[in-house]
Coordinates of C-alpha atoms in Angstrom, one line a residue:
X1 CA -93.0 23.0 -103.3
X2 CA -94.3 20.4 -106.3
X3 CA -97.7 21.9 -107.9
X4 CA -100.6 20.0 -110.1
X5 CA -100.9 22.1 -113.3
X6 CA -104.6 22.6 -114.0
X7 CA -106.2 22.7 -116.8
X8 CA -105.5 26.1 -118.6
X9 CA -108.8 25.9 -120.4
X10 CA -110.9 25.6 -117.3
X11 CA -112.4 28.7 -115.0
X12 CA -109.8 29.7 -112.4
X13 CA -108.9 27.3 -110.0
X14 CA -110.1 28.3 -106.3
X15 CA -107.5 29.1 -103.8
X16 CA -106.4 26.7 -101.2
X17 CA -108.3 27.5 -98.1
X18 CA -111.5 27.7 -101.0
X19 CA -111.7 31.5 -101.9
X20 CA -111.3 33.0 -104.5
X21 CA -107.5 32.9 -105.8
X22 CA -103.9 35.5 -105.0
X23 CA -104.0 38.8 -107.4
X24 CA -100.5 36.9 -108.8
X25 CA -102.4 33.9 -109.9
X26 CA -105.8 35.4 -110.8
X27 CA -103.1 37.9 -113.1
X28 CA -101.5 35.2 -114.4
X29 CA -104.6 33.2 -115.0
X30 CA -105.2 36.0 -117.3
X31 CA -102.0 36.4 -119.3
X32 CA -103.0 33.0 -119.5
X33 CA -105.5 33.2 -121.4
X34 CA -105.5 36.4 -122.9
X35 CA -102.5 34.1 -124.7
X36 CA -99.6 36.8 -123.4
X37 CA -96.1 35.4 -123.9
X38 CA -97.5 32.4 -126.3
X39 CA -99.3 31.4 -123.4
X40 CA -96.1 30.8 -121.0
X41 CA -95.3 31.7 -117.5
X42 CA -91.2 32.1 -116.9
X43 CA -90.6 32.5 -113.2
X44 CA -87.3 33.5 -111.1
X45 CA -85.5 33.8 -107.9
X46 CA -82.8 36.8 -108.2
X47 CA -81.0 36.9 -105.0
X48 CA -77.8 39.1 -104.4
X49 CA -74.8 36.9 -102.8
X50 CA -74.5 39.3 -100.0
X51 CA -76.1 37.4 -97.5
X52 CA -77.3 33.9 -96.5
X53 CA -81.3 33.7 -97.4
X54 CA -84.2 33.6 -94.4
X55 CA -87.4 32.6 -94.6
X56 CA -88.3 36.2 -95.7
X57 CA -86.8 34.5 -98.7
X58 CA -88.0 31.6 -98.5
X59 CA -91.5 33.2 -98.9
X60 CA -90.5 35.2 -102.4
X61 CA -88.7 31.6 -103.5
X62 CA -92.5 29.9 -102.9
X63 CA -94.6 32.2 -104.5
X64 CA -92.0 32.6 -107.4
X65 CA -91.0 28.6 -108.1
X66 CA -94.7 27.9 -107.1
X67 CA -96.0 29.9 -109.8
X68 CA -94.0 28.4 -112.3
X69 CA -95.3 24.7 -111.5
X70 CA -98.6 25.4 -111.5
X71 CA -98.5 26.2 -114.6
X72 CA -96.6 23.9 -116.1
X73 CA -93.4 26.5 -116.5
X74 CA -90.0 27.7 -116.1
X75 CA -87.7 28.6 -113.5
X76 CA -84.8 30.1 -113.6
X77 CA -82.4 30.7 -110.3
X78 CA -80.8 34.2 -111.0
X79 CA -78.0 35.2 -108.7
X80 CA -78.5 39.4 -109.3
X81 CA -74.3 39.5 -109.2
X82 CA -73.7 43.4 -109.4
X83 CA -71.5 44.8 -106.7
X84 CA -68.1 43.2 -105.9
X85 CA -67.7 45.0 -102.8
X86 CA -70.4 43.0 -100.5
X87 CA -70.5 40.0 -102.6
X88 CA -68.5 36.7 -102.2
X89 CA -69.1 32.9 -103.9
X90 CA -69.8 31.8 -100.5
X91 CA -73.0 33.1 -100.2
X92 CA -73.6 32.1 -104.1
X93 CA -72.5 28.0 -102.7
X94 CA -74.7 28.8 -99.4
X95 CA -78.2 30.3 -101.5
X96 CA -78.3 27.2 -103.6
X97 CA -77.5 24.8 -100.5
X98 CA -80.6 27.3 -99.4
X99 CA -82.5 26.4 -102.2
X100 CA -82.0 22.9 -102.9
X101 CA -83.8 22.1 -99.5
X102 CA -86.8 24.3 -99.5
X103 CA -87.6 21.7 -102.5
X104 CA -86.5 24.2 -104.9
X105 CA -85.3 22.4 -108.7
X106 CA -84.0 24.6 -111.8
X107 CA -83.1 21.8 -113.5
X108 CA -80.0 23.2 -114.6
X109 CA -81.4 27.1 -114.9
X110 CA -78.9 28.5 -112.9
X111 CA -77.7 31.7 -113.9
X112 CA -75.6 34.7 -113.0
X113 CA -76.1 38.7 -113.6
X114 CA -72.0 39.1 -114.1
X115 CA -73.0 36.6 -117.5
X116 CA -74.2 39.3 -119.3
X117 CA -72.2 42.1 -118.6
X118 CA -71.2 42.2 -122.1
X119 CA -74.3 42.7 -123.3
X120 CA -75.8 44.4 -119.9
X121 CA -72.8 47.3 -121.2
X122 CA -73.9 46.9 -125.0
X123 CA -77.5 48.2 -124.8
X124 CA -76.1 51.0 -122.5
X125 CA -74.3 52.2 -125.7
X126 CA -77.7 51.6 -127.2
X127 CA -79.1 54.1 -125.2
X128 CA -76.5 56.0 -126.1
X129 CA -76.6 56.3 -129.1
X130 CA -80.7 56.6 -129.0
X131 CA -79.9 60.0 -126.4
X132 CA -81.0 58.2 -123.5
X133 CA -78.4 57.9 -121.3
X134 CA -75.2 60.4 -120.6
X135 CA -72.2 60.4 -118.4
X136 CA -72.4 62.6 -115.8
X137 CA -70.0 64.3 -113.6
X138 CA -71.5 64.9 -110.5
X139 CA -71.3 63.1 -107.0
X140 CA -73.7 61.1 -105.5
X141 CA -74.3 64.1 -103.0
X142 CA -74.7 66.7 -105.4
X143 CA -77.2 64.0 -107.8
X144 CA -79.0 63.9 -104.5
X145 CA -79.5 67.9 -104.5
X146 CA -80.3 68.1 -108.0
X147 CA -82.8 65.4 -107.8
X148 CA -85.1 66.9 -105.7
X149 CA -87.1 65.4 -102.2
X150 CA -90.6 64.6 -101.4
X151 CA -91.9 66.7 -98.9
X152 CA -95.9 65.5 -97.0
X153 CA -97.6 68.4 -96.4
X154 CA -100.2 69.0 -93.8
X155 CA -103.3 68.0 -95.1
X156 CA -101.6 65.0 -96.1
X157 CA -100.5 65.6 -99.3
X158 CA -97.3 64.8 -101.0
X159 CA -95.4 67.2 -103.1
X160 CA -92.5 66.5 -105.4
X161 CA -90.8 69.5 -106.7
X162 CA -89.4 69.2 -109.8
X163 CA -85.5 68.1 -109.9
X164 CA -82.7 70.0 -112.4
X165 CA -80.7 68.4 -114.8
X166 CA -77.1 67.4 -114.5
X167 CA -75.0 69.8 -116.4
X168 CA -73.3 67.3 -118.4
X169 CA -77.0 66.1 -119.7
X170 CA -76.3 68.0 -123.7
X171 CA -73.1 66.0 -123.5
X172 CA -73.0 65.1 -127.1
X173 CA -73.8 61.2 -128.6
X174 CA -69.8 61.0 -129.4
X175 CA -69.0 63.1 -126.4
X176 CA -71.0 60.3 -123.9
X177 CA -70.1 57.2 -126.0
X178 CA -65.7 58.1 -125.7
X179 CA -66.7 58.3 -122.3
X180 CA -68.4 55.4 -121.4
X181 CA -65.7 53.8 -123.0
X182 CA -62.6 55.1 -121.1
X183 CA -65.0 54.1 -118.1
X184 CA -64.8 51.0 -118.7
X185 CA -61.1 50.9 -119.4
X186 CA -60.7 51.9 -116.3
X187 CA -59.7 55.7 -116.6
X188 CA -61.0 57.2 -113.8
X189 CA -61.5 56.5 -110.1
X190 CA -64.1 55.8 -108.2
X191 CA -66.9 57.7 -107.8
X192 CA -65.8 60.3 -110.9
X193 CA -68.6 59.4 -112.5
X194 CA -71.0 57.2 -113.5
X195 CA -73.6 56.5 -116.9
X196 CA -76.7 58.3 -116.1
X197 CA -80.8 57.3 -118.0
X198 CA -81.9 60.3 -119.7
X199 CA -85.5 60.5 -118.4
X200 CA -87.0 63.6 -116.4
X201 CA -86.2 65.0 -113.9
X202 CA -89.6 66.2 -112.7
X203 CA -91.0 63.7 -112.9
X204 CA -93.4 63.1 -109.9
X205 CA -91.8 59.1 -109.1
X206 CA -87.4 60.3 -108.5
X207 CA -86.8 56.6 -109.3
X208 CA -87.3 58.3 -113.3
X209 CA -85.3 61.3 -112.0
X210 CA -81.8 60.4 -114.4
X211 CA -81.0 57.0 -112.3
X212 CA -77.8 56.1 -112.6
X213 CA -76.7 52.4 -115.0
X214 CA -73.2 52.5 -114.6
X215 CA -70.5 53.2 -111.6
X216 CA -67.2 52.9 -110.9
X217 CA -66.3 50.4 -109.1
X218 CA -62.6 49.4 -108.8
X219 CA -62.9 46.0 -107.0
X220 CA -62.6 42.1 -108.0
X221 CA -65.9 40.2 -108.9
X222 CA -66.3 36.8 -107.5
X223 CA -66.6 35.1 -111.2
X224 CA -65.2 38.0 -113.8
X225 CA -62.0 38.9 -111.1
X226 CA -61.1 41.5 -112.6
X227 CA -62.6 42.8 -116.0
X228 CA -64.7 45.0 -115.3
X229 CA -64.4 48.1 -113.7
X230 CA -68.0 49.6 -114.1
X231 CA -71.0 47.6 -112.6
X232 CA -74.7 47.8 -113.6
X233 CA -76.5 48.9 -111.1
X234 CA -80.2 46.8 -109.7
X235 CA -82.9 49.6 -111.3
X236 CA -81.4 49.2 -114.5
X237 CA -79.8 45.0 -114.6
X238 CA -83.2 44.4 -113.0
X239 CA -85.6 44.1 -115.9
X240 CA -82.6 43.1 -119.2
X241 CA -81.7 40.2 -117.1
X242 CA -85.4 39.1 -117.0
X243 CA -86.2 40.4 -121.1
X244 CA -82.5 37.8 -121.8
X245 CA -84.1 34.8 -119.7
X246 CA -87.7 35.2 -120.8
X247 CA -88.9 35.2 -118.0
X248 CA -92.5 35.7 -119.2
X249 CA -93.8 37.4 -115.0
X250 CA -91.5 39.2 -112.0
X251 CA -92.6 38.7 -109.2
X252 CA -91.5 41.6 -106.7
X253 CA -91.7 42.8 -103.3
X254 CA -93.2 45.3 -102.2
X255 CA -90.7 47.2 -102.4
X256 CA -89.6 47.9 -105.3
X257 CA -93.5 48.5 -106.6
X258 CA -92.0 52.4 -107.4
X259 CA -89.8 51.0 -109.7
X260 CA -91.3 49.5 -111.7
X261 CA -91.7 52.3 -114.1
X262 CA -87.8 52.5 -114.9
X263 CA -88.5 48.8 -115.4
X264 CA -91.3 49.3 -117.9
X265 CA -88.9 52.4 -119.3
X266 CA -85.9 50.1 -119.3
X267 CA -86.9 48.3 -121.6
X268 CA -89.8 49.8 -123.6
X269 CA -86.7 51.6 -124.8
X270 CA -84.4 49.1 -125.4
X271 CA -87.5 48.2 -127.7
X272 CA -86.3 44.4 -126.7
X273 CA -88.5 41.7 -124.4
X274 CA -90.8 42.4 -121.6
X275 CA -91.3 40.4 -118.3
X276 CA -94.7 41.5 -116.4
X277 CA -93.8 42.3 -112.7
X278 CA -96.2 42.6 -110.1
X279 CA -95.4 43.0 -106.7
X280 CA -96.8 41.4 -103.3
X281 CA -95.4 42.0 -100.0
X282 CA -92.6 41.2 -97.9
X283 CA -92.8 38.5 -94.6
X284 CA -92.6 40.6 -91.2
X285 CA -92.2 37.4 -88.3
X286 CA -92.7 38.7 -85.2
X287 CA -90.0 38.7 -82.2
X288 CA -87.8 38.4 -85.2
X289 CA -85.5 40.7 -87.9
X290 CA -85.5 40.3 -91.1
X291 CA -83.4 42.8 -93.0
X292 CA -80.2 41.1 -93.7
X293 CA -78.3 44.5 -93.4
X294 CA -80.1 43.7 -89.7
X295 CA -78.3 40.4 -89.4
X296 CA -75.2 40.9 -91.1
X297 CA -74.5 42.7 -87.8
X298 CA -75.7 40.4 -85.2
X299 CA -73.0 38.2 -86.9
X300 CA -70.4 40.6 -86.9
X301 CA -70.6 41.8 -84.1
X302 CA -70.7 38.5 -82.7
X303 CA -74.3 38.7 -81.2
X304 CA -74.8 34.9 -82.9
X305 CA -72.3 32.4 -83.3
X306 CA -72.9 32.8 -86.9
X307 CA -75.5 32.7 -90.1
X308 CA -76.1 28.8 -89.3
X309 CA -76.9 30.0 -85.3
X310 CA -80.6 28.4 -84.6
X311 CA -82.1 31.1 -83.2
X312 CA -81.3 32.7 -86.7
X313 CA -84.6 33.2 -89.0
X314 CA -82.0 32.1 -91.7
X315 CA -83.3 28.9 -94.0
X316 CA -79.4 27.6 -92.2
X317 CA -80.0 28.9 -89.1
X318 CA -84.1 27.3 -89.6
X319 CA -82.0 23.4 -90.6
X320 CA -79.2 23.6 -88.2
X321 CA -82.2 24.2 -84.9
X322 CA -84.7 21.5 -86.9
X323 CA -87.2 23.6 -88.9
X324 CA -88.4 20.8 -91.7
X325 CA -88.1 22.5 -94.7
X326 CA -92.1 21.0 -95.3
X327 CA -93.1 22.8 -92.3
X328 CA -91.7 26.2 -94.1
X329 CA -93.6 25.8 -96.8
X330 CA -96.8 24.5 -95.6
X331 CA -96.0 28.1 -93.4
X332 CA -95.4 30.3 -97.0
X333 CA -98.6 28.2 -98.6
X334 CA -100.9 29.0 -95.3
X335 CA -99.7 32.6 -94.9
X336 CA -100.4 33.5 -99.3
X337 CA -99.5 37.0 -100.6
X338 CA -100.9 40.1 -100.1
X339 CA -100.3 44.0 -101.2
X340 CA -100.6 44.9 -98.0
X341 CA -97.8 45.5 -95.6
X342 CA -99.0 43.5 -92.2
X343 CA -97.1 40.6 -89.6
X344 CA -97.1 37.0 -89.2
X345 CA -96.9 36.2 -85.0
X346 CA -93.9 33.6 -85.4
X347 CA -96.3 31.4 -82.8
X348 CA -98.2 30.8 -85.9
X349 CA -95.2 29.7 -87.4
X350 CA -93.9 27.4 -85.0
X351 CA -97.2 25.7 -84.8
X352 CA -96.5 25.2 -88.6
X353 CA -93.6 22.7 -86.6
X354 CA -94.8 21.2 -84.5
X355 CA -97.5 19.8 -87.3
X356 CA -94.9 18.7 -89.1
X357 CA -92.6 16.7 -86.5
X358 CA -95.7 14.8 -84.6
X359 CA -96.4 12.9 -87.9
X360 CA -92.7 12.4 -88.6
X361 CA -90.5 13.1 -85.7
X362 CA -89.3 9.4 -83.6
X363 CA -89.9 9.7 -79.8
X364 CA -87.5 9.2 -77.3
X365 CA -87.4 10.0 -73.4
X366 CA -84.9 12.7 -72.0
X367 CA -84.5 14.4 -69.3
X368 CA -83.8 18.4 -68.8
X369 CA -83.6 18.6 -65.0
X370 CA -82.3 15.3 -63.8
X371 CA -83.3 14.3 -60.4
X372 CA -82.2 10.3 -59.3
X373 CA -85.0 7.9 -58.5
X374 CA -84.1 4.9 -57.0
X375 CA -85.8 1.9 -56.4
X376 CA -85.6 0.1 -53.5
X377 CA -87.6 -3.3 -54.2
X378 CA -86.4 -3.6 -57.1
X379 CA -82.6 -5.6 -57.8
X380 CA -79.1 -3.9 -57.9
X381 CA -77.8 -6.3 -60.7
X382 CA -81.0 -6.1 -62.8
X383 CA -82.1 -4.7 -66.1
X384 CA -85.1 -4.9 -68.3
X385 CA -86.4 -3.3 -71.4
X386 CA -89.3 -2.5 -72.6
X387 CA -91.1 -1.8 -76.2
X388 CA -91.7 1.9 -76.9
X389 CA -93.6 3.6 -79.7
X390 CA -91.7 5.8 -81.8
X391 CA -94.8 7.4 -83.5
X392 CA -97.9 7.1 -81.5
X393 CA -99.0 8.9 -85.1
X394 CA -97.2 7.1 -87.1
X395 CA -97.8 2.7 -87.0
X396 CA -95.6 2.6 -89.2
X397 CA -91.9 3.6 -87.3
X398 CA -92.5 0.7 -85.4
X399 CA -90.9 0.2 -82.1
X400 CA -87.3 0.6 -79.9
X401 CA -85.7 -1.4 -77.0
X402 CA -85.7 1.0 -73.6
X403 CA -83.5 0.3 -71.0
X404 CA -84.4 -0.1 -67.3
X405 CA -82.8 -0.5 -64.2
X406 CA -82.9 -0.3 -60.7
X407 CA -81.7 3.8 -60.2
X408 CA -83.2 6.3 -62.4
X409 CA -83.6 9.9 -63.5
X410 CA -87.0 12.0 -63.5
X411 CA -87.5 15.6 -63.9
X412 CA -86.7 17.7 -61.6
X413 CA -90.7 19.2 -62.1
X414 CA -91.8 16.1 -62.0
X415 CA -91.9 15.4 -58.4
X416 CA -93.3 18.3 -55.5
X417 CA -92.6 17.4 -51.4
X418 CA -95.6 19.6 -50.8
X419 CA -98.0 19.4 -54.3
X420 CA -101.0 22.0 -55.4
X421 CA -104.3 21.4 -56.5
X422 CA -104.5 19.6 -59.5
X423 CA -100.9 18.4 -59.2
X424 CA -101.0 14.5 -60.1
X425 CA -97.1 13.6 -60.5
X426 CA -94.8 12.7 -57.9
X427 CA -95.1 13.2 -54.2
X428 CA -94.4 11.7 -51.0
X429 CA -96.7 8.4 -50.2
X430 CA -98.3 9.3 -54.3
X431 CA -98.5 6.3 -56.7
X432 CA -97.2 7.7 -60.5
X433 CA -96.5 5.6 -63.8
X434 CA -92.9 5.5 -64.7
X435 CA -93.8 5.3 -68.9
X436 CA -94.0 1.8 -70.7
X437 CA -92.7 0.3 -66.9
X438 CA -94.2 0.3 -64.0
X439 CA -96.2 1.7 -61.4
X440 CA -94.0 3.3 -58.2
X441 CA -94.5 5.0 -55.0
X442 CA -91.9 7.5 -53.9
X443 CA -91.5 6.6 -50.0
X444 CA -88.6 9.6 -49.0
X445 CA -87.4 12.3 -50.3
X446 CA -83.6 12.9 -49.1
X447 CA -82.2 16.2 -49.3
X448 CA -78.8 17.6 -48.8
X449 CA -77.2 19.9 -46.2
X450 CA -78.9 23.2 -48.2
X451 CA -82.5 21.7 -48.1
X452 CA -82.2 20.4 -51.9
X453 CA -83.8 17.3 -52.3
X454 CA -82.2 15.1 -54.4
X455 CA -83.1 12.1 -54.2
X456 CA -86.3 10.2 -53.5
X457 CA -86.6 6.8 -52.5
X458 CA -89.3 4.4 -54.0
X459 CA -90.9 1.4 -54.6
X460 CA -92.4 -0.9 -57.8
X461 CA -95.3 -3.5 -58.2
X462 CA -93.6 -6.3 -59.9
X463 CA -97.2 -6.8 -61.4
X464 CA -98.0 -3.3 -63.2
X465 CA -95.1 -4.2 -66.1
X466 CA -96.1 -1.8 -68.9
X467 CA -98.1 0.3 -66.7
X468 CA -101.5 -1.1 -66.3
X469 CA -102.4 -2.4 -62.7
X470 CA -103.9 -6.1 -62.3
X471 CA -106.7 -4.7 -60.0
X472 CA -107.5 -2.1 -62.0
X473 CA -106.5 0.8 -59.8
X474 CA -106.1 4.1 -61.8
X475 CA -103.5 6.2 -61.3
X476 CA -103.3 10.1 -62.6
X477 CA -99.5 10.6 -63.2
X478 CA -97.4 9.3 -66.4
X479 CA -93.6 10.5 -66.2
X480 CA -90.9 9.7 -68.7
X481 CA -87.3 8.7 -67.5
X482 CA -84.2 7.2 -68.7
X483 CA -82.1 4.6 -66.6
X484 CA -78.9 5.8 -65.0
X485 CA -76.5 3.3 -66.1
X486 CA -77.8 3.1 -69.4
X487 CA -78.4 7.6 -70.2
X488 CA -76.2 8.7 -72.9
X489 CA -75.1 12.8 -71.5
X490 CA -76.5 14.7 -73.6
X491 CA -75.9 18.8 -73.7
X492 CA -79.5 20.7 -74.7
X493 CA -79.4 24.1 -76.7
X494 CA -82.6 25.6 -74.8
X495 CA -83.3 28.0 -78.3
X496 CA -85.6 30.5 -78.6
X497 CA -86.6 34.1 -80.2
X498 CA -83.7 36.0 -80.3
X499 CA -85.6 39.2 -79.4
X500 CA -88.3 39.4 -76.6
X501 CA -90.3 42.4 -78.4
X502 CA -92.8 41.6 -81.2
X503 CA -91.3 44.4 -83.4
X504 CA -87.4 44.3 -82.5
X505 CA -86.3 48.1 -82.5
X506 CA -89.8 49.9 -82.4
X507 CA -89.7 53.1 -80.6
X508 CA -85.6 52.1 -79.3
X509 CA -82.4 53.7 -80.7
X510 CA -81.8 50.4 -81.4
X511 CA -83.1 46.9 -82.7
X512 CA -79.7 45.1 -80.8
X513 CA -81.7 46.7 -77.4
X514 CA -84.4 44.1 -77.7
X515 CA -82.2 41.1 -77.9
X516 CA -83.5 39.0 -75.7
X517 CA -80.3 36.7 -73.1
X518 CA -82.4 34.4 -72.5
X519 CA -83.2 33.5 -76.3
X520 CA -80.0 30.7 -76.1
X521 CA -80.1 28.4 -72.3
X522 CA -77.5 25.5 -72.3
X523 CA -78.6 22.7 -70.3
X524 CA -75.6 20.1 -69.5
X525 CA -75.6 17.9 -68.5
X526 CA -79.1 16.0 -69.2
X527 CA -79.8 13.1 -70.3
X528 CA -81.0 10.9 -72.3
X529 CA -81.8 6.6 -73.9
X530 CA -79.1 5.4 -75.8
X531 CA -80.6 5.2 -78.9
X532 CA -79.9 8.9 -79.0
X533 CA -75.7 7.6 -78.7
X534 CA -75.1 7.7 -82.0
X535 CA -77.9 10.4 -83.7
X536 CA -76.5 12.1 -86.7
X537 CA -76.1 15.9 -87.0
X538 CA -79.6 16.7 -88.6
X539 CA -81.8 14.0 -86.3
X540 CA -84.9 15.0 -85.1
X541 CA -86.5 13.5 -82.5
X542 CA -89.2 14.2 -79.6
X543 CA -88.7 14.7 -76.3
X544 CA -91.4 13.2 -74.4
X545 CA -93.3 15.4 -72.3
X546 CA -91.1 19.0 -73.6
X547 CA -90.2 19.6 -76.5
X548 CA -89.1 18.8 -80.3
X549 CA -85.2 18.5 -81.0
X550 CA -82.6 18.2 -83.4
X551 CA -78.7 17.1 -83.3
X552 CA -76.6 19.9 -83.4
X553 CA -73.4 19.1 -85.8
X554 CA -71.4 19.9 -82.8
X555 CA -72.6 16.1 -81.7
X556 CA -69.4 13.6 -81.5
X557 CA -69.5 10.2 -80.7
X558 CA -71.0 9.2 -77.8
X559 CA -71.7 13.0 -76.3
X560 CA -75.0 14.5 -78.6
X561 CA -75.3 17.7 -78.2
X562 CA -79.6 19.2 -79.4
X563 CA -80.7 22.0 -80.1
X564 CA -84.6 23.0 -78.8
X565 CA -86.6 23.4 -83.0
X566 CA -90.0 24.2 -80.8
X567 CA -91.8 23.2 -77.4
X568 CA -94.2 21.1 -77.2
X569 CA -96.9 24.0 -75.7
X570 CA -98.7 25.4 -79.6
X571 CA -100.2 28.7 -78.2
X572 CA -101.4 29.1 -81.3
X573 CA -103.7 26.7 -81.7
X574 CA -105.1 27.7 -78.1
X575 CA -105.6 31.2 -79.8
X576 CA -106.8 29.9 -83.1
X577 CA -109.8 27.2 -80.9
X578 CA -110.2 30.3 -78.2
X579 CA -111.3 32.9 -81.2
X580 CA -112.7 32.8 -84.7
X581 CA -110.6 34.1 -87.0
X582 CA -111.2 37.1 -89.2
X583 CA -113.2 36.6 -91.9
X584 CA -110.3 37.6 -95.3
X585 CA -107.5 37.4 -93.2
X586 CA -104.7 33.9 -93.2
X587 CA -103.5 32.7 -90.5
X588 CA -100.8 33.9 -88.2
X589 CA -101.4 37.6 -89.5
X590 CA -101.2 40.1 -86.6
X591 CA -103.1 44.1 -87.7
X592 CA -101.6 46.5 -88.1
X593 CA -104.1 49.1 -86.2
X594 CA -106.5 47.8 -83.3
X595 CA -110.2 47.5 -84.4
X596 CA -112.0 50.9 -84.4
X597 CA -114.8 49.2 -81.6
X598 CA -116.6 53.7 -81.9
X599 CA -117.1 52.5 -85.8
X600 CA -118.5 48.8 -84.8
X601 CA -121.0 50.1 -81.6
X602 CA -121.8 52.9 -84.4
X603 CA -122.7 50.3 -86.8
X604 CA -124.8 48.5 -84.2
X605 CA -126.4 51.4 -82.8
X606 CA -127.8 51.4 -86.6
X607 CA -129.1 47.9 -86.5
X608 CA -131.2 48.4 -83.4
X609 CA -128.5 46.7 -81.3

């Protein structure tokens, strides 16, 4: 995640694609040039510890951490742990691990909102003394009724009729202070009272209509224990946390845009350090859900094996699947940031993963659907070893020894008894190359009682060791294989998108209706070369001609278990090759609406086309 700090005296540099700076960095450039915050840049990533991080959080973390790194500033990892009912220490530990895995370094700047509870409480009392906060006895339902709602007219305009004041809005300062202190002492049950800001019940932004600052919750906090029974709301805590830590730029997802006036009001009312909040669109990924509530439903409902299920978009799930952090960072870099909600095709994410693994993953041979091959003219007791290239993209990766014997396994799909046109692999009477080894010719297909081919009888040409014929004859097919005598039996989990629909739940009663039952297929056994027998969990590799795989933590000595990270087929690369990217769009974006062909034709007619 490291970036090079720019020369602040120079003109703003271009973005990574040669175009203009994104709007966040343009705003930070402006603040730095103007000397706002004394030229400092200080950002934070503030997850709530009520779930595991997912790839949408990776984008948010990348933006905030990347800006701090680029400007030579500071970065905080801060937990907004203000709701004891949903937060757990397990989530804190997982978020720390995931953020470090992604490459973030907060240099001991790890904070918790709960560290500031005492100061938040004191600041709330300051607002009460200023007549800007009061204790209210209304229930949540009564507050919603008095607050009012937004209504959309037939002409598209939005009405926000004024709300009505709480009957407790005009309590005296002394009464409010007394009630608030008694709330803290635990004298009232859950929901009996709240502390609300006194702003404007007629404000067009509903968030400004006397929002709740504190609620009563008699629940133990994962760090504070039973020290508190009143807890701050996010809107009250958010800006104050930023102010206390000296944050300069509070970078948030777009859903907080309507909350920014409240963020500003609280800080102005207190007269404290006031960071600048900037919002950007959150990530939407096709065939994926990125809602913590929905991910929690998947886990608790048993639809997945846990937060780290390789089908999950959580960072721990992606890690278990074998996705490198470098690929996640490259993906976040290339999709960029915008102010408009849009969808990114999951195929583009997979494309970024392939690009990284193609450079870094060692190659091995593995057979998922084995078909036995017996080389009849090869000595039964003989064993040879061939040098196999570990990574053709990286000569420094060297080679490994691959054993070869009389009986082999090849992929069942690499043989056809009656081959179709353009099928260049093995068939009766046809010669093919075994990668790194010899040319072989199929002489006979042996079938079982049901007529299924169970074994191929072949011969080899001893003069073709290494795969080339001395007489110069050419073969069009090259197959991967494993020696049956030396092969290691493994379990392979073929992982695919968890949802069949591009936008899960759209037009359905539940997003669960779009779960793809084929998102996980278990192949057991398959056969892999012996170099994988002792591979540790997390080891990534490419099965030649098949895809990229990662050794799962369920692996045991001599019994590897591997998850498929991504196939070799790169649909997105083909899409990019066939059609030019629309001007002004980042990689992988999916339009929310189809192009208006009528308007386009009209423009063409005006030009005389």
